[in-house]
Coordinates of C-alpha atoms in Angstrom, one line a residue:
M939 CA 36.7 210.6 283.3
A940 CA 39.1 213.5 283.5
S941 CA 42.0 213.8 281.2
Q942 CA 45.4 213.0 282.8
T943 CA 48.7 214.9 282.5
P944 CA 49.6 214.9 278.8
P945 CA 52.5 212.5 277.9
G946 CA 56.0 213.9 277.3
E947 CA 57.0 215.3 273.9
E948 CA 58.9 212.1 272.9
I949 CA 55.9 209.9 273.6
Q950 CA 53.6 212.3 271.7
K951 CA 55.8 212.0 268.7
L952 CA 55.8 208.2 269.0
L953 CA 52.0 208.0 269.3
K954 CA 51.6 209.8 266.0
T955 CA 53.7 207.2 264.1
I956 CA 52.0 204.0 265.5
P957 CA 50.1 202.2 262.7
D958 CA 46.6 200.7 262.6
N959 CA 47.9 197.1 262.0
P960 CA 47.6 194.2 264.4
G961 CA 50.8 193.7 266.4
V962 CA 52.6 193.7 269.7
Y963 CA 53.7 196.8 271.6
Q964 CA 56.4 197.2 274.3
Y965 CA 56.7 199.9 277.0
F966 CA 60.1 200.8 278.4
D967 CA 61.1 203.0 281.3
S968 CA 63.7 205.8 281.3
E969 CA 66.5 203.2 281.9
G970 CA 65.5 201.1 278.9
K971 CA 64.0 198.3 281.0
I972 CA 61.0 196.7 279.5
L973 CA 57.8 197.3 281.6
Y974 CA 55.0 195.8 279.7
V975 CA 54.2 193.7 276.5
G976 CA 50.8 193.8 275.0
K977 CA 49.0 192.8 271.8
A978 CA 46.3 194.5 269.8
K979 CA 44.1 194.1 266.7
N980 CA 44.8 197.8 266.1
L981 CA 48.0 199.0 267.6
K982 CA 47.2 202.7 267.3
K983 CA 43.9 202.5 269.1
R984 CA 45.1 200.3 271.8
V985 CA 48.3 202.3 272.7
L986 CA 46.5 205.6 272.5
S987 CA 43.8 204.3 275.0
Y988 CA 46.5 204.3 277.7
F989 CA 47.3 208.0 277.3
V990 CA 44.0 209.7 276.3
K991 CA 42.1 209.0 279.5
T992 CA 43.1 208.4 283.1
P993 CA 43.3 204.7 283.8
D994 CA 40.6 203.6 286.3
R995 CA 43.0 201.1 287.9
A996 CA 45.8 202.2 290.1
K997 CA 48.4 199.8 288.8
T998 CA 47.7 200.7 285.2
A999 CA 48.0 204.4 286.1
M1000 CA 51.4 203.7 287.7
L1001 CA 52.6 201.9 284.6
V1002 CA 51.6 204.8 282.3
R1003 CA 53.5 207.3 284.5
R1004 CA 56.7 205.2 284.1
I1005 CA 56.5 204.8 280.2
A1006 CA 59.5 206.6 278.6
D1007 CA 59.6 204.7 275.3
I1008 CA 57.3 202.6 273.0
K1009 CA 58.3 200.0 270.5
Y1010 CA 56.0 197.8 268.4
I1011 CA 56.1 194.9 266.0
I1012 CA 53.6 194.5 263.2
V1013 CA 52.3 191.0 262.4
D1014 CA 49.8 189.6 259.9
T1015 CA 47.0 188.4 262.2
E1016 CA 45.7 188.8 265.7
L1017 CA 46.7 185.1 266.4
D1018 CA 50.3 185.9 265.4
A1019 CA 50.2 188.9 267.8
L1020 CA 48.9 186.7 270.6
L1021 CA 51.7 184.0 270.1
L1022 CA 54.4 186.7 269.8
E1023 CA 53.1 188.4 273.0
N1024 CA 53.3 185.1 274.9
N1025 CA 56.8 184.5 273.7
L1026 CA 58.0 188.0 274.7
I1027 CA 56.4 187.8 278.1
K1028 CA 58.1 184.5 278.8
K1029 CA 61.5 185.8 277.5
Y1030 CA 61.6 189.2 279.3
Q1031 CA 59.1 188.7 282.2
P1032 CA 58.1 192.4 282.3
R1033 CA 57.2 193.8 285.7
Y1034 CA 53.6 194.6 284.8
N1035 CA 52.7 191.5 282.8
I1036 CA 51.0 188.4 283.9
A1037 CA 53.5 185.9 285.4
L1038 CA 53.1 182.2 284.7
K1039 CA 53.7 180.4 287.9
D1040 CA 54.7 177.1 286.3
D1041 CA 58.4 176.7 285.9
K1042 CA 58.6 172.9 285.8
T1043 CA 60.3 171.3 282.9
Y1044 CA 58.0 168.5 281.8
P1045 CA 59.2 165.5 279.8
W1046 CA 58.4 164.7 276.2
I1047 CA 58.3 161.4 274.3
C1048 CA 60.8 161.5 271.5
I1049 CA 60.8 159.5 268.3
K1050 CA 64.4 159.9 267.2
N1051 CA 65.2 161.0 263.7
E1052 CA 67.4 158.0 262.6
R1053 CA 67.1 154.6 260.9
F1054 CA 65.1 152.3 263.2
P1055 CA 64.0 155.2 265.5
R1056 CA 64.3 154.9 269.2
I1057 CA 61.3 155.9 271.4
F1058 CA 62.2 157.4 274.7
P1059 CA 61.4 160.1 277.3
T1060 CA 63.4 163.3 277.4
R1061 CA 63.3 166.8 279.0
K1062 CA 65.5 168.3 276.4
M1063 CA 64.4 169.0 272.9
V1064 CA 67.1 168.8 270.2
K1065 CA 66.3 170.4 266.8
D1066 CA 67.6 167.5 264.6
G1067 CA 64.4 166.5 262.9
S1068 CA 63.2 164.2 265.7
R1069 CA 59.5 164.2 266.6
Y1070 CA 58.5 165.2 270.1
F1071 CA 55.1 164.6 271.8
G1072 CA 54.0 166.2 275.0
P1073 CA 55.0 167.6 277.3
Y1074 CA 53.5 165.3 279.9
A1075 CA 52.4 167.1 283.1
N1076 CA 51.6 163.6 284.5
V1077 CA 54.9 161.8 284.4
K1078 CA 53.4 158.5 285.7
M1079 CA 50.9 158.6 282.8
M1080 CA 53.8 159.1 280.3
H1081 CA 55.7 156.1 281.6
A1082 CA 52.6 153.9 281.6
L1083 CA 52.1 154.9 278.0
L1084 CA 55.7 154.0 277.1
D1085 CA 55.4 150.7 278.9
L1086 CA 52.3 149.9 276.8
I1087 CA 54.1 151.0 273.6
H1088 CA 57.1 148.8 274.2
K1089 CA 54.8 145.9 275.1
L1090 CA 52.8 146.2 271.9
F1091 CA 55.6 147.1 269.5
P1092 CA 59.1 146.0 270.6
T1093 CA 61.6 148.6 269.5
R1094 CA 65.3 149.0 270.2
N1095 CA 66.7 151.0 273.0
C1096 CA 70.4 150.9 272.0
N1097 CA 72.2 153.8 270.4
L1098 CA 74.0 151.7 267.7
K1099 CA 74.4 153.3 264.3
L1100 CA 72.2 150.9 262.3
T1101 CA 73.3 151.9 258.7
E1102 CA 72.7 149.5 255.9
E1103 CA 76.4 148.9 255.6
N1104 CA 76.9 148.1 259.3
I1105 CA 74.0 145.6 259.3
R1106 CA 75.1 144.0 256.0
N1107 CA 78.7 143.6 257.3
R1108 CA 77.2 142.1 260.6
K1109 CA 79.0 144.6 262.7
F1110 CA 76.6 144.1 265.6
R1111 CA 75.2 141.1 267.5
V1112 CA 71.8 140.9 269.2
C1113 CA 71.8 141.6 272.9
L1114 CA 69.8 140.4 275.9
E1115 CA 66.8 142.7 274.9
F1116 CA 66.3 140.5 271.9
H1117 CA 66.4 137.3 273.9
I1118 CA 63.8 138.5 276.4
G1119 CA 61.5 139.7 273.6
N1120 CA 61.9 143.5 274.0
C1121 CA 63.6 143.9 270.5
R1122 CA 63.2 142.1 267.2
G1123 CA 66.9 142.3 266.3
P1124 CA 67.1 145.0 263.5
C1125 CA 70.9 145.2 264.2
E1126 CA 71.3 141.7 262.6
G1127 CA 68.7 142.3 259.9
L1128 CA 66.2 140.1 261.7
Q1129 CA 63.5 142.9 261.3
T1130 CA 63.2 144.9 258.2
E1131 CA 63.2 148.7 258.2
E1132 CA 59.8 148.7 256.5
E1133 CA 58.3 146.5 259.3
Y1134 CA 60.0 148.6 262.0
N1135 CA 58.7 151.9 260.5
R1136 CA 55.2 150.5 260.3
S1137 CA 55.4 149.8 264.1
V1138 CA 56.6 153.4 264.6
E1139 CA 53.6 154.7 262.7
Q1140 CA 51.3 152.8 265.0
I1141 CA 53.2 154.0 268.1
E1142 CA 52.8 157.6 266.9
E1143 CA 49.0 157.0 266.5
I1144 CA 48.9 155.7 270.1
I1145 CA 50.8 158.7 271.5
R1146 CA 48.4 161.0 269.7
G1147 CA 45.5 159.2 271.3
N1148 CA 44.2 157.6 268.1
F1149 CA 43.6 154.1 269.7
G1150 CA 40.9 153.3 267.2
T1151 CA 43.2 153.4 264.2
V1152 CA 45.8 151.1 266.0
L1153 CA 43.1 148.7 267.1
K1154 CA 41.7 148.4 263.6
F1155 CA 45.3 147.7 262.3
L1156 CA 46.0 145.1 264.9
R1157 CA 42.7 143.3 264.4
Q1158 CA 43.2 143.2 260.6
L1159 CA 46.7 141.8 261.2
M1160 CA 45.3 139.2 263.6
Q1161 CA 42.8 138.1 260.9
E1162 CA 45.6 137.8 258.3
H1163 CA 47.7 135.5 260.6
A1164 CA 44.7 133.4 261.4
G1165 CA 43.8 133.1 257.7
K1166 CA 47.4 131.8 257.1
L1167 CA 46.9 129.4 260.0
E1168 CA 49.6 131.2 262.0
F1169 CA 47.7 130.9 265.2
E1170 CA 50.6 131.5 267.5
K1171 CA 51.2 134.9 265.9
A1172 CA 47.5 135.6 265.9
Q1173 CA 47.3 134.9 269.6
Q1174 CA 50.2 137.3 270.3
I1175 CA 48.4 140.1 268.4
K1176 CA 45.2 139.3 270.3
Q1177 CA 47.1 139.8 273.5
R1178 CA 48.3 143.2 272.2
V1179 CA 44.7 144.2 271.3
E1180 CA 43.5 143.3 274.9
S1181 CA 46.4 145.3 276.4
L1182 CA 45.5 148.4 274.3
E1183 CA 41.8 148.0 275.1
N1184 CA 42.6 147.7 278.8
Y1185 CA 44.8 150.8 278.8
Q1186 CA 42.1 152.7 276.9
S1187 CA 39.4 151.7 279.4
K1188 CA 41.5 153.3 282.2
S1189 CA 41.4 156.7 280.4
T1190 CA 38.9 159.3 281.5
V1191 CA 36.2 158.6 278.9
V1192 CA 33.9 161.5 278.3
S1193 CA 32.0 160.8 275.1
P1194 CA 32.9 158.8 272.0
T1195 CA 31.4 161.6 269.8
I1196 CA 34.0 164.2 271.1
S1197 CA 37.4 164.0 269.4
N1198 CA 40.4 166.3 269.0
V1199 CA 39.0 169.0 271.2
D1200 CA 40.7 171.3 273.7
V1201 CA 38.9 172.4 276.8
Y1202 CA 39.8 175.6 278.8
T1203 CA 38.3 176.9 282.0
I1204 CA 39.5 179.7 284.3
A1205 CA 39.0 180.3 288.0
T1206 CA 40.2 183.6 289.5
D1207 CA 40.8 185.4 292.8
E1208 CA 42.2 188.8 293.6
E1209 CA 45.8 188.0 292.9
A1210 CA 45.8 185.2 290.3
A1211 CA 44.0 183.1 287.7
F1212 CA 44.1 179.3 287.4
V1213 CA 43.5 177.9 283.9
N1214 CA 42.7 174.2 283.4
F1215 CA 43.4 172.5 280.1
F1216 CA 42.1 169.2 278.8
K1217 CA 43.1 167.5 275.6
V1218 CA 40.4 165.2 274.4
M1219 CA 41.0 162.5 271.7
N1220 CA 38.5 159.9 270.6
G1221 CA 36.2 160.5 273.5
A1222 CA 38.9 160.3 276.2
I1223 CA 40.9 162.9 278.2
V1224 CA 44.5 162.1 277.2
L1225 CA 46.1 165.2 278.8
G1226 CA 45.2 167.5 281.7
H1227 CA 47.1 170.4 283.2
T1228 CA 46.6 173.6 285.2
I1229 CA 48.7 176.7 285.3
E1230 CA 48.7 179.7 287.7
M1231 CA 48.8 183.2 286.2
K1232 CA 49.8 186.0 288.5
K1233 CA 47.9 189.2 287.8
R1234 CA 49.8 192.4 287.6
I1235 CA 47.4 195.2 286.3
E1236 CA 43.9 193.8 287.0
E1237 CA 43.7 191.9 283.7
S1238 CA 40.2 190.8 282.6
K1239 CA 39.3 187.1 282.3
E1240 CA 39.3 187.4 278.5
E1241 CA 42.9 188.7 278.5
L1242 CA 44.0 185.9 280.9
L1243 CA 42.3 183.2 278.8
Q1244 CA 43.8 184.5 275.6
L1245 CA 47.4 184.2 277.0
A1246 CA 46.6 180.7 278.5
I1247 CA 45.4 179.5 275.1
A1248 CA 48.5 180.7 273.4
E1249 CA 50.7 179.1 276.0
F1250 CA 48.9 175.7 275.9
R1251 CA 48.7 175.5 272.1
Q1252 CA 52.5 176.1 271.9
R1253 CA 53.5 174.0 274.8
F1254 CA 51.4 170.9 273.9
Q1255 CA 51.6 171.5 270.1
S1256 CA 47.8 171.3 269.9
D1257 CA 46.1 171.5 266.5
A1258 CA 42.5 171.1 267.8
K1259 CA 39.9 172.6 265.6
E1260 CA 37.4 173.1 268.4
M1261 CA 37.9 174.7 271.8
I1262 CA 35.3 174.3 274.6
V1263 CA 35.3 177.4 276.8
Q1264 CA 33.2 179.1 279.5
F1265 CA 32.9 182.3 277.5
L1266 CA 34.2 183.7 274.2
P1267 CA 37.8 184.9 274.8
G1268 CA 37.5 187.8 272.3
I1269 CA 40.0 186.5 269.8
E1270 CA 39.7 184.8 266.4
I1271 CA 42.0 181.8 265.6
P1272 CA 41.8 180.7 261.9
G1273 CA 40.3 177.3 261.5
V1274 CA 39.3 177.1 265.2
E1275 CA 35.7 177.1 266.5
F1276 CA 34.9 178.3 270.0
T1277 CA 32.1 176.5 271.8
V1278 CA 30.3 177.6 274.9
P1279 CA 28.1 174.6 275.7
L1280 CA 24.8 174.9 277.6
R1281 CA 24.0 171.2 278.0
G1282 CA 25.0 167.7 277.0
D1283 CA 28.4 165.9 277.1
K1284 CA 30.4 169.0 276.2
K1285 CA 28.8 170.9 279.2
K1286 CA 29.8 168.0 281.5
L1287 CA 33.3 168.1 280.2
L1288 CA 33.5 171.8 280.8
E1289 CA 32.2 171.3 284.4
L1290 CA 34.8 168.6 285.0
S1291 CA 37.5 171.1 283.9
E1292 CA 36.1 173.7 286.1
R1293 CA 36.2 171.4 289.1
N1294 CA 39.9 170.6 288.4
G1295 CA 40.8 174.2 288.1
E1296 CA 38.9 175.1 291.3
Y1297 CA 40.6 172.2 293.2
Y1298 CA 44.0 173.4 292.0
R1299 CA 43.1 177.0 293.2
K1300 CA 42.0 175.8 296.6
E1301 CA 45.1 173.6 297.0
R1302 CA 47.3 176.6 296.2
E1303 CA 45.4 178.7 298.8
R1304 CA 45.9 175.9 301.4
Q1305 CA 49.6 175.8 300.7
Q1306 CA 49.9 179.6 300.8
S1307 CA 48.0 179.8 304.1
L1308 CA 50.5 177.3 305.6
I1309 CA 53.5 179.1 304.2
D1310 CA 52.4 182.7 304.7
P1311 CA 49.1 182.9 306.8
E1312 CA 49.2 186.7 307.1
R1313 CA 49.3 187.2 303.3
H1314 CA 46.6 184.6 302.8
T1315 CA 44.4 186.4 305.4
K1316 CA 45.0 189.8 303.9
R1317 CA 44.0 188.5 300.5
I1318 CA 40.7 187.2 301.8
L1319 CA 40.0 190.4 303.7
A1320 CA 40.7 192.5 300.6
T1321 CA 38.3 190.3 298.6
M1322 CA 35.6 190.7 301.2
Q1323 CA 36.1 194.5 301.3
K1324 CA 35.7 194.7 297.6
D1325 CA 32.8 192.2 297.3
L1326 CA 30.8 193.9 300.2
R1327 CA 31.7 197.5 299.2
L1328 CA 33.2 198.3 302.6
S1329 CA 35.3 201.3 303.4
E1330 CA 37.9 199.2 305.2
E1331 CA 39.0 195.6 305.6
P1332 CA 36.6 193.6 307.9
R1333 CA 39.3 192.3 310.3
H1334 CA 36.7 192.2 313.1
I1335 CA 33.2 190.8 312.2
E1336 CA 30.3 190.2 314.6
C1337 CA 27.2 188.2 313.7
F1338 CA 23.8 188.1 315.6
D1339 CA 21.1 185.5 315.5
N1340 CA 17.8 185.2 317.5
S1341 CA 16.4 181.9 318.8
N1342 CA 13.1 181.1 320.4
I1343 CA 10.3 178.6 320.3
Q1344 CA 6.8 180.2 320.1
G1345 CA 8.2 183.1 322.2
A1346 CA 9.5 180.8 325.0
F1347 CA 12.9 181.4 326.4
P1348 CA 14.0 184.0 323.8
V1349 CA 17.8 184.2 323.5
A1350 CA 20.3 185.7 321.0
A1351 CA 23.8 184.7 320.1
M1352 CA 26.8 186.6 318.8
T1353 CA 29.7 185.0 317.1
V1354 CA 33.0 186.8 316.3
F1355 CA 35.5 186.4 313.4
K1356 CA 38.8 188.0 313.6
N1357 CA 41.1 188.0 310.6
A1358 CA 38.6 185.7 308.8
K1359 CA 38.7 183.0 311.5
P1360 CA 36.4 182.3 314.5
S1361 CA 37.4 183.9 317.8
K1362 CA 35.4 181.7 320.1
K1363 CA 36.6 183.4 323.3
D1364 CA 34.6 186.5 322.1
Y1365 CA 31.3 184.6 321.5
R1366 CA 28.4 185.9 323.7
H1367 CA 24.9 184.8 324.6
F1368 CA 22.1 187.2 325.4
N1369 CA 18.9 186.5 327.3
I1370 CA 16.2 188.8 326.0
K1371 CA 14.9 190.9 328.9
T1372 CA 12.5 193.6 327.5
V1373 CA 10.6 191.7 324.8
E1374 CA 7.5 189.6 325.5
G1375 CA 6.4 187.0 322.9
P1376 CA 8.0 186.0 319.6
D1377 CA 9.2 189.3 318.2
D1378 CA 12.4 188.9 316.3
F1379 CA 12.7 192.5 315.3
A1380 CA 12.4 193.9 318.8
S1381 CA 14.7 191.2 320.2
M1382 CA 17.4 192.1 317.6
E1383 CA 17.0 195.8 318.4
E1384 CA 17.5 195.1 322.1
V1385 CA 20.6 192.9 321.6
I1386 CA 22.3 195.3 319.2
F1387 CA 21.7 198.2 321.6
R1388 CA 23.0 196.3 324.7
R1389 CA 26.1 195.1 322.9
Y1390 CA 27.3 198.3 321.4
K1391 CA 26.2 200.5 324.3
R1392 CA 28.5 198.4 326.5
M1393 CA 31.4 198.6 324.0
L1394 CA 31.1 202.4 323.9
E1395 CA 31.0 202.6 327.7
E1396 CA 34.1 200.4 328.1
N1397 CA 35.9 202.2 325.2
Q1398 CA 36.2 198.9 323.3
E1399 CA 37.1 199.0 319.6
V1400 CA 33.9 198.3 317.5
P1401 CA 34.0 195.9 314.6
Q1402 CA 34.3 196.8 311.0
L1403 CA 31.3 194.7 310.0
I1404 CA 28.1 193.5 311.6
V1405 CA 26.2 190.6 310.0
I1406 CA 22.5 190.2 310.9
D1407 CA 21.0 186.8 310.3
G1408 CA 17.8 187.8 308.6
G1409 CA 16.4 190.1 305.9
K1410 CA 15.2 193.7 305.7
G1411 CA 13.2 193.6 309.0
Q1412 CA 16.0 192.4 311.2
L1413 CA 18.4 194.7 309.5
S1414 CA 16.2 197.7 310.1
A1415 CA 15.8 196.8 313.8
A1416 CA 19.6 196.6 314.2
L1417 CA 20.0 200.0 312.4
S1418 CA 17.5 201.6 314.8
S1419 CA 19.8 200.7 317.7
L1420 CA 22.9 201.9 315.9
E1421 CA 21.1 205.2 315.2
K1422 CA 20.3 205.7 318.9
L1423 CA 24.0 205.1 319.7
G1424 CA 25.3 207.4 317.0
L1425 CA 27.0 204.5 315.2
R1426 CA 25.0 204.4 312.0
G1427 CA 27.4 204.9 309.1
K1428 CA 30.4 204.2 311.3
I1429 CA 30.2 200.4 311.2
G1430 CA 29.5 198.4 308.1
I1431 CA 26.3 196.3 308.5
I1432 CA 24.5 193.8 306.2
G1433 CA 21.7 191.3 306.6
I1434 CA 21.8 187.8 305.1
A1435 CA 18.5 186.0 304.4
K1436 CA 18.6 182.2 304.5
R1437 CA 16.3 181.4 301.6
L1438 CA 18.5 182.5 298.7
E1439 CA 21.5 183.8 300.7
E1440 CA 20.7 187.3 299.5
I1441 CA 22.7 190.2 301.1
Y1442 CA 20.7 193.3 302.2
Y1443 CA 22.2 196.8 302.7
P1444 CA 20.8 199.7 304.8
G1445 CA 18.4 201.8 302.7
D1446 CA 18.4 199.5 299.7
S1447 CA 15.4 197.2 299.2
T1448 CA 17.1 195.3 296.3
P1449 CA 19.3 192.5 297.6
M1450 CA 22.8 191.7 296.3
Y1451 CA 23.6 188.1 295.3
L1452 CA 27.2 187.0 295.7
D1453 CA 28.7 184.2 293.6
K1454 CA 27.9 180.9 295.3
K1455 CA 31.5 179.9 295.1
S1456 CA 33.0 183.1 296.4
E1457 CA 35.1 183.2 299.5
T1458 CA 33.2 186.2 300.8
L1459 CA 29.9 184.3 300.8
R1460 CA 31.5 181.3 302.4
I1461 CA 32.9 183.3 305.3
I1462 CA 29.5 185.1 305.9
Q1463 CA 27.7 181.7 305.8
Q1464 CA 30.3 180.3 308.2
I1465 CA 29.9 183.0 310.8
R1466 CA 26.1 182.9 310.4
D1467 CA 25.9 179.2 310.8
E1468 CA 28.2 179.5 313.9
A1469 CA 25.8 182.0 315.4
H1470 CA 22.8 179.8 314.7
R1471 CA 24.5 176.7 316.3
F1472 CA 25.7 178.7 319.3
G1473 CA 22.3 180.2 319.8
I1474 CA 20.5 176.9 319.5
T1475 CA 22.8 175.3 322.1
H1476 CA 22.2 178.1 324.6
H1477 CA 18.4 178.0 323.9
R1478 CA 18.3 174.3 324.5
K1479 CA 20.1 174.7 327.9
R1480 CA 17.7 177.5 328.9
R1481 CA 14.8 175.4 327.9
E1482 CA 16.0 172.3 329.8
K1483 CA 16.8 174.5 332.9
G1484 CA 13.3 176.0 332.7
T1485 CA 11.7 172.6 332.5
I1486 CA 13.7 171.2 335.4
K1487 CA 12.8 174.2 337.5
T1488 CA 9.1 173.7 337.2
E1489 CA 9.0 169.9 337.6
L1490 CA 11.7 168.6 339.9
T1491 CA 13.5 171.5 341.6
E1492 CA 10.3 172.4 343.4
I1493 CA 11.0 169.4 345.6
Q1494 CA 12.7 170.6 348.7
G1495 CA 16.2 169.1 348.9
I1496 CA 16.5 168.4 345.2
S1497 CA 19.1 170.5 343.4
Q1498 CA 19.3 171.3 339.7
V1499 CA 22.3 168.9 339.4
S1500 CA 20.2 166.0 340.9
A1501 CA 17.3 166.9 338.7
Q1502 CA 19.5 166.8 335.6
S1503 CA 20.9 163.4 336.6
L1504 CA 17.4 161.9 337.0
L1505 CA 16.3 163.3 333.6
R1506 CA 19.4 162.0 332.0
V1507 CA 18.7 158.5 333.2
F1508 CA 14.8 158.3 333.1
K1509 CA 14.4 160.7 330.1
S1510 CA 11.2 162.3 331.5
V1511 CA 9.4 163.3 334.7
K1512 CA 6.6 160.8 333.9
K1513 CA 9.0 157.9 334.0
I1514 CA 10.5 159.2 337.3
R1515 CA 7.0 159.2 338.8
E1516 CA 6.4 155.6 337.6
S1517 CA 9.8 154.3 338.9
S1518 CA 10.4 152.6 342.3
E1519 CA 12.3 154.3 345.1
E1520 CA 15.1 151.8 344.7
A1521 CA 15.6 152.7 341.0
I1522 CA 15.7 156.4 341.9
A1523 CA 18.2 155.7 344.7
E1524 CA 20.6 154.2 342.2
V1525 CA 20.9 157.6 340.6
V1526 CA 20.8 160.1 343.4
G1527 CA 21.2 158.1 346.6
K1528 CA 18.7 156.8 349.2
A1529 CA 18.0 160.1 351.0
K1530 CA 17.1 162.1 347.8
A1531 CA 15.3 159.1 346.4
R1532 CA 13.0 159.1 349.5
L1533 CA 12.2 162.8 348.9
V1534 CA 11.4 162.3 345.2
Y1535 CA 9.3 159.2 345.8
A1536 CA 7.4 160.8 348.6
H1537 CA 6.7 163.8 346.5
F1538 CA 5.0 161.8 343.8
H1539 CA 3.4 159.0 345.9
L1540 CA 2.7 160.1 349.4
P1541 CA -0.4 162.2 350.2
I1542 CA 0.3 165.9 351.0
P1543 CA -0.5 166.4 354.7
E1544 CA -3.4 168.7 355.4
K1545 CA -2.6 171.9 357.3
E1546 CA -4.0 172.1 360.8
S1547 CA -6.8 174.5 361.4

């Protein structure tokens, strides 16, 4: 890599003063506007790397050219740097940083800091000592949880100031909530603070997903009431146990051996990354959420995942000691173990998270294609250009497939995609004219020559990409024709072999394998399958036409249409031969029926000598 233009004098001075500590660095432009926030284990090495060598990515090079000032903040650990970086990005939203496309305000469950705490949902956090749990991306799930909590442990929902003095002086009276069983009447001293707080402790365990602890407590309480012959109270607690068990059974259970684990998976395309997060408690997924992260300077998957982990741990106040991931994110978090499972329940959990992230990505693509189809198309074409190493976007693609049965009725089909979508009006069939016998290579050579010779003669615009259904042999045959026409090297051309979906390039015997989930492979498979279907349909018609010609159309007065009508009803020539004249007449009329019946049943008159 060649050295780039040396940084300005002011920047050179700043670079000499940057320490080797972990921390966060900030780049500013000449107007003092923040351009980029980054973190590093070693600030000096990381910042210098931007200026010592020319960045191999265009957007990064553009960023470096605009840097006029550098500021940094030293922290104790790499984790502190990651969390600080995430907070600064959200605060300043620098132009060249990843953008989190998730601006919803999700609700929390609040346990209010007061005597006889209220439990209620809120979207606003107040720093008054209250405890907040969440946020809940699935609002329905949060309300279902609150309904269960209030059913199991009736708590007050009023905002009365329940001080000892007010209760002692009987300042308040129980309301309708008490009479319908939704509250135990602490306002009149009918429920002690100790008993109420014990219920709040159990509520907190349920919110955290620790159902086992609460079930154990309730069963123990049920046994105590039963031992005291308080069967009505024991029955009420039994109903609570059943309600909690029923709610727990509706959770997505993964494995009873997995507890207090976070799961992260990432799916990416050219413009964005989609990170799915699962919170697993006591073998069940208690929280799931996906965020979109807009790329700015071609960030790596590791960099994207690091920021997502920081975001989720802060947002959902996670204290999990284990994180299940697809790959190691390249950061150490004290007291946290990263697991990349290869098999078992954790692997299944990882795959479930991957499916959720991929579903979210595809749904966003679908929405984007409806809102801005041109941008969606451009993104797909840019992806294909990169994946297939093409010199330009493949806005016009043509695919060829041969079809024959033991050399009989050889045909070829060409399908066309324009802007990544089928252009059916441009599909073409070819009847092979110069090749005898089952020779796919020669047939491909003929079709490619005929197609592009005609395009050159008519001054038509040739495609950016040709796809050949087949491996090295078919690709070589197609190249031979392009060579004769002077088009080799001017049109991108690849072959796709069916067995392993490997991609072949001219002059390269080693195939390329695309990601099975990639959009590029999906579009190539789609145009190839279209060519195969289109070719088979044409081949079947030719075969049927050829069969009719040799069997029925030899009868003078019987057209191809009449022959097809007869075959459609009787299915074969043999059955037509065995049918009565009346049955044949029902299909083609009496006059033609007489000709057909006479052909099969009357003796052929001898010629006069």
